[in-house]
C-alpha angles and dihedrals in degrees: 000000000000091000091053093052093050095046094050097039097089092053095057097093105086118246107230116239113273112255113227117234131211092240122042091207117084117242115246088227116090107254091228092054092045092050094047090048091052092048093050090048088055091054093068100063091037092052091047093051094044093047093049093049090050091045091053098041097052089056090057090063109108113259125016145222093284093055091045093049098043095040128215092311095060113121123231090248093053092047092050092048092050092048089053092050091049092046092241093128091067122098115280095246091051091051091048093048092051091049093049092050091051092045091053087056091052095259114123092177135255124297112251091214104052102011090235125132112273097219098063091044091054092047090050091055097042098082094060093052093041093051092047094052095043093049091048091050091051093048091048095048094047090055105030104046099052091039093049092050093046095049090049089061090051098047113168096014127118093258090054092051092047092051092050090049093051092046089050090054089049090055093048098049112081114235093234091055091049089049091055091049092049092050091049094049106035103025106031100023106037097018093215096126134039117260105217143004137046137254118206115248093237091058098053130344093201095049090045093054094042090058093046102042096082098047090041091052092049090049094045097050097074092039091052090051090055095042095049091053093047092046091048093050093047092047093049090053092048094047089056093055124112097249092056091052088049091051091052091049089053090056099246114161112270094227091055091049092051103039100033110031107021096039091050090057095053095050092100089055092050092048092050093048093050091047089058091043092053090056092047091049091053089060093045091058088075090074101032094051089055092051096048096034093238116171094230138127094271094060090043089053092054092049091048092052093047094050096037090239095170099183093050092044093049092047094051094046091049090052091049090052092050092048092051091050092047091050090053090050091049091051091051092048095049093046092049092047090059092043114105090211093059093043088058093045095245096127117076 
């Protein structure tokens, strides 16, 4: 009986149904390369449409750079002269075309507030936002995935109900409110963590993490609440499948069934959820960076909106669009890499 269990154990995970292709002959191009090429080709029109919509919408905002620079005492003649010097009196399509041509040459323009190139300023602020999002994703995954799997195995018990209640509270509490509470307790009350600011990673790893742990925790709380519920739901569905019942009938250890076979089959769901969470976290940095005074893209975006700094605003939004598209490509690549169909070359 033991020999039978061992020999059949590796065949327990179900092999998904083979997807028919239009052409029975395999393409000479590697399916990964073909898929990545198609996804990158889709970035171009998406980025153009998104950038033009942003370009047009920010010019609908009342006021403009000239009014912001000259202040409330600026005369109409001075505002008109400054708009002409900045090229803002040209037709919208002409302004957009000039900006696109410059962007393709690596020039995102000059900030209207400090007269410095936009590109280097954005690159200087990118590490703070990137570290915050990555750390929040890691904190969320470390908590949510094991907890979601564990609660799925205890469906209907008190621990399962408690987890769902806590995750519901995590979804209901705004991240900025949680951030204020964390600052009040751990920074102002206990004094164990710094309140504001940021230290670059290359200067000190410990100081860098100590400044990021509170905003990352506030950002990860809501994401973990979503991830634990999605993981739990996917795991419950997988544990009720036929191959799991067969594995149990064969006498295979329950922990191996859960953590080896069932968890492996919900990885695409987890990857997709965290791809969406990464995009959502990027948007949430706009508020959290203001609270914790982090020199990231979110705080720069708020300043650019407040001062009508069109070049800086357009550059940051364009970078956000590109990051979102790249995250979607990464999710597709990872999910297809773990897909048996693609590994066998059956998906074109």
